[in-house]
Amino acid sequence: LRSRSRGRLLLDALAFLPIAVPGLVLGVALLTVFVRVPAALYGTAAALVLGYVARYVPYAARFGGAGLARVGRDLEDVARVSGIGWRPTFVRVVVPLAGASLLAGWLAVFTIALTDVSLSLVLYAPGTEVLGVRIWSLYASGRWDELAALGVVTMVVLVLRMDRHGSQRQQHGHGATGGHSIRAHPRPAHSTRT
């Protein structure tokens, strides 16, 4: 999104494409690939991580793209004119200003992926069971008290995580402007001729 290359819009569209594919279909497609790849990926934690990356890149791209679009290019131009290269400019200027959106994207993806069932059910194997699969297995076996307790613990963890994020932002003074105050600059006094 920050690039000026011709293929940036195509890349953005391709990053958003997996959101249209149901998790179960994506899981079966990845399972087929993982079984045929010479490296033994099926049943490993790496298979789940790759599946989650493929599934949740669109969400991260939307949040990150919104934060990056909010940062004006003039700040990057000033850094380049000062002799700073592209990578240090991105790390020192763009990331701090877009950090709030990037962190919000991470929290959203974490919250959605935490209880993912459709993709996880297809890709997990014994020993790589994730929370969504555990919730599903408790539900399927009718163990309601354990399911309720696990649901409460999950909600408490999510609420505490989001509350901690909110209190850290307030403590550091990060408001809607990403931690940078917007000040009204006084207009220069114009002299009037008499």
GROMACS .gro file of C-alpha atoms in nm:
model
  194
    1LEU     CA    1   0.000   0.000   0.000
    2ARG     CA    2   0.288   0.239   0.071
    3SER     CA    3   0.470   0.138  -0.244
    4ARG     CA    4   0.440   0.331  -0.567
    5SER     CA    5   0.490   0.021  -0.781
    6ARG     CA    6   0.237  -0.070  -1.047
    7GLY     CA    7   0.144  -0.406  -0.895
    8ARG     CA    8   0.058  -0.280  -0.546
    9LEU     CA    9  -0.319  -0.285  -0.603
   10LEU     CA   10  -0.304  -0.639  -0.742
   11LEU     CA   11  -0.100  -0.750  -0.440
   12ASP     CA   12  -0.350  -0.583  -0.208
   13ALA     CA   13  -0.639  -0.761  -0.383
   14LEU     CA   14  -0.460  -1.097  -0.362
   15ALA     CA   15  -0.394  -1.044   0.009
   16PHE     CA   16  -0.768  -0.986   0.060
   17LEU     CA   17  -0.879  -1.288  -0.146
   18PRO     CA   18  -0.859  -1.559   0.127
   19ILE     CA   19  -1.136  -1.387   0.323
   20ALA     CA   20  -1.382  -1.504   0.055
   21VAL     CA   21  -1.282  -1.868   0.102
   22PRO     CA   22  -1.453  -2.052   0.391
   23GLY     CA   23  -1.216  -2.183   0.657
   24LEU     CA   24  -1.314  -2.544   0.596
   25VAL     CA   25  -1.240  -2.518   0.223
   26LEU     CA   26  -0.908  -2.347   0.290
   27GLY     CA   27  -0.824  -2.616   0.545
   28VAL     CA   28  -0.894  -2.898   0.298
   29ALA     CA   29  -0.689  -2.723   0.029
   30LEU     CA   30  -0.396  -2.675   0.267
   31LEU     CA   31  -0.429  -3.033   0.390
   32THR     CA   32  -0.401  -3.155   0.031
   33VAL     CA   33  -0.088  -2.944  -0.019
   34PHE     CA   34   0.069  -3.048   0.312
   35VAL     CA   35   0.016  -3.419   0.241
   36ARG     CA   36   0.180  -3.393  -0.103
   37VAL     CA   37   0.477  -3.179   0.001
   38PRO     CA   38   0.794  -3.385   0.058
   39ALA     CA   39   0.851  -3.216   0.396
   40ALA     CA   40   0.624  -3.373   0.658
   41LEU     CA   41   0.403  -3.074   0.744
   42TYR     CA   42   0.074  -3.245   0.819
   43GLY     CA   43   0.006  -3.282   1.189
   44THR     CA   44   0.269  -3.030   1.295
   45ALA     CA   45   0.234  -2.692   1.457
   46ALA     CA   46   0.391  -2.544   1.143
   47ALA     CA   47   0.087  -2.658   0.943
   48LEU     CA   48  -0.143  -2.473   1.182
   49VAL     CA   49   0.074  -2.160   1.174
   50LEU     CA   50   0.081  -2.160   0.792
   51GLY     CA   51  -0.294  -2.215   0.785
   52TYR     CA   52  -0.356  -1.926   1.024
   53VAL     CA   53  -0.127  -1.699   0.825
   54ALA     CA   54  -0.312  -1.784   0.502
   55ARG     CA   55  -0.650  -1.738   0.670
   56TYR     CA   56  -0.588  -1.416   0.863
   57VAL     CA   57  -0.358  -1.213   0.636
   58PRO     CA   58  -0.661  -1.025   0.494
   59TYR     CA   59  -0.761  -0.898   0.838
   60ALA     CA   60  -0.408  -0.788   0.921
   61ALA     CA   61  -0.373  -0.628   0.577
   62ARG     CA   62  -0.693  -0.425   0.624
   63PHE     CA   63  -0.593  -0.292   0.966
   64GLY     CA   64  -0.233  -0.231   0.866
   65GLY     CA   65  -0.336  -0.068   0.540
   66ALA     CA   66  -0.571   0.169   0.720
   67GLY     CA   67  -0.294   0.273   0.958
   68LEU     CA   68  -0.041   0.319   0.681
   69ALA     CA   69  -0.283   0.521   0.468
   70ARG     CA   70  -0.330   0.758   0.760
   71VAL     CA   71   0.040   0.851   0.765
   72GLY     CA   72   0.116   1.130   0.521
   73ARG     CA   73   0.385   1.080   0.260
   74ASP     CA   74   0.532   1.421   0.334
   75LEU     CA   75   0.693   1.285   0.652
   76GLU     CA   76   0.865   1.013   0.449
   77ASP     CA   77   0.975   1.269   0.193
   78VAL     CA   78   1.129   1.487   0.465
   79ALA     CA   79   1.321   1.187   0.599
   80ARG     CA   80   1.449   1.099   0.252
   81VAL     CA   81   1.554   1.458   0.184
   82SER     CA   82   1.746   1.444   0.513
   83GLY     CA   83   1.943   1.150   0.373
   84ILE     CA   84   1.769   0.867   0.558
   85GLY     CA   85   1.714   0.550   0.353
   86TRP     CA   86   1.384   0.373   0.291
   87ARG     CA   87   1.417   0.107   0.564
   88PRO     CA   88   1.516   0.344   0.849
   89THR     CA   89   1.242   0.584   0.737
   90PHE     CA   90   0.987   0.305   0.754
   91VAL     CA   91   1.107   0.184   1.095
   92ARG     CA   92   1.158   0.527   1.256
   93VAL     CA   93   0.876   0.729   1.100
   94VAL     CA   94   0.599   0.514   0.953
   95VAL     CA   95   0.578   0.228   1.204
   96PRO     CA   96   0.553   0.452   1.514
   97LEU     CA   97   0.278   0.659   1.353
   98ALA     CA   98   0.085   0.354   1.228
   99GLY     CA   99   0.161   0.149   1.540
  100ALA     CA  100  -0.185   0.189   1.693
  101SER     CA  101  -0.354   0.046   1.384
  102LEU     CA  102  -0.100  -0.233   1.358
  103LEU     CA  103  -0.156  -0.327   1.722
  104ALA     CA  104  -0.534  -0.311   1.678
  105GLY     CA  105  -0.497  -0.544   1.380
  106TRP     CA  106  -0.291  -0.785   1.588
  107LEU     CA  107  -0.555  -0.783   1.864
  108ALA     CA  108  -0.838  -0.841   1.614
  109VAL     CA  109  -0.656  -1.128   1.445
  110PHE     CA  110  -0.564  -1.277   1.784
  111THR     CA  111  -0.925  -1.260   1.900
  112ILE     CA  112  -1.065  -1.418   1.583
  113ALA     CA  113  -0.796  -1.685   1.555
  114LEU     CA  114  -0.817  -1.777   1.922
  115THR     CA  115  -1.145  -1.958   1.875
  116ASP     CA  116  -1.109  -2.065   1.511
  117VAL     CA  117  -1.266  -2.404   1.458
  118SER     CA  118  -1.316  -2.475   1.088
  119LEU     CA  119  -0.954  -2.445   0.976
  120SER     CA  120  -0.815  -2.593   1.298
  121LEU     CA  121  -1.035  -2.904   1.284
  122VAL     CA  122  -0.895  -2.997   0.945
  123LEU     CA  123  -0.527  -2.924   1.014
  124TYR     CA  124  -0.476  -3.034   1.374
  125ALA     CA  125  -0.341  -3.370   1.482
  126PRO     CA  126  -0.308  -3.515   1.833
  127GLY     CA  127  -0.055  -3.303   2.016
  128THR     CA  128  -0.128  -2.986   1.816
  129GLU     CA  129  -0.477  -2.922   1.953
  130VAL     CA  130  -0.563  -2.552   1.976
  131LEU     CA  131  -0.829  -2.376   2.184
  132GLY     CA  132  -1.098  -2.384   1.915
  133VAL     CA  133  -1.057  -2.759   1.869
  134ARG     CA  134  -1.065  -2.812   2.246
  135ILE     CA  135  -1.389  -2.613   2.273
  136TRP     CA  136  -1.538  -2.816   1.988
  137SER     CA  137  -1.438  -3.150   2.142
  138LEU     CA  138  -1.586  -3.049   2.479
  139TYR     CA  139  -1.908  -2.947   2.304
  140ALA     CA  140  -1.924  -3.268   2.099
  141SER     CA  141  -1.873  -3.486   2.407
  142GLY     CA  142  -2.134  -3.298   2.612
  143ARG     CA  143  -1.896  -3.186   2.887
  144TRP     CA  144  -2.086  -2.864   2.953
  145ASP     CA  145  -1.925  -2.759   3.284
  146GLU     CA  146  -1.573  -2.780   3.142
  147LEU     CA  147  -1.690  -2.603   2.826
  148ALA     CA  148  -1.847  -2.322   3.027
  149ALA     CA  149  -1.536  -2.286   3.244
  150LEU     CA  150  -1.311  -2.275   2.939
  151GLY     CA  151  -1.538  -2.016   2.776
  152VAL     CA  152  -1.525  -1.795   3.086
  153VAL     CA  153  -1.145  -1.822   3.108
  154THR     CA  154  -1.117  -1.737   2.738
  155MET     CA  155  -1.337  -1.429   2.779
  156VAL     CA  156  -1.144  -1.314   3.087
  157VAL     CA  157  -0.812  -1.348   2.903
  158LEU     CA  158  -0.946  -1.149   2.606
  159VAL     CA  159  -1.095  -0.875   2.824
  160LEU     CA  160  -0.778  -0.845   3.032
  161ARG     CA  161  -0.563  -0.830   2.719
  162MET     CA  162  -0.775  -0.557   2.564
  163ASP     CA  163  -0.798  -0.368   2.893
  164ARG     CA  164  -0.421  -0.384   2.931
  165HIS     CA  165  -0.380  -0.252   2.576
  166GLY     CA  166  -0.622   0.034   2.650
  167SER     CA  167  -0.455   0.130   2.976
  168GLN     CA  168  -0.110   0.127   2.814
  169ARG     CA  169  -0.236   0.360   2.540
  170GLN     CA  170  -0.385   0.598   2.797
  171GLN     CA  171  -0.070   0.587   3.008
  172HIS     CA  172   0.146   0.682   2.711
  173GLY     CA  173  -0.100   0.948   2.594
  174HIS     CA  174  -0.191   0.779   2.268
  175GLY     CA  175  -0.519   0.913   2.149
  176ALA     CA  176  -0.681   0.913   1.810
  177THR     CA  177  -0.369   1.066   1.661
  178GLY     CA  178  -0.144   0.770   1.742
  179GLY     CA  179   0.038   0.939   2.026
  180HIS     CA  180   0.118   1.260   1.844
  181SER     CA  181  -0.055   1.575   1.946
  182ILE     CA  182  -0.214   1.793   1.687
  183ARG     CA  183  -0.162   2.156   1.769
  184ALA     CA  184  -0.322   2.449   1.606
  185HIS     CA  185  -0.047   2.673   1.480
  186PRO     CA  186  -0.127   3.042   1.518
  187ARG     CA  187  -0.151   3.226   1.195
  188PRO     CA  188   0.110   3.493   1.142
  189ALA     CA  189  -0.016   3.840   1.207
  190HIS     CA  190  -0.066   4.024   0.883
  191SER     CA  191   0.033   4.382   0.880
  192THR     CA  192  -0.230   4.613   0.748
  193ARG     CA  193  -0.135   4.919   0.552
  194THR     CA  194  -0.295   5.240   0.652
   0.00000   0.00000   0.00000
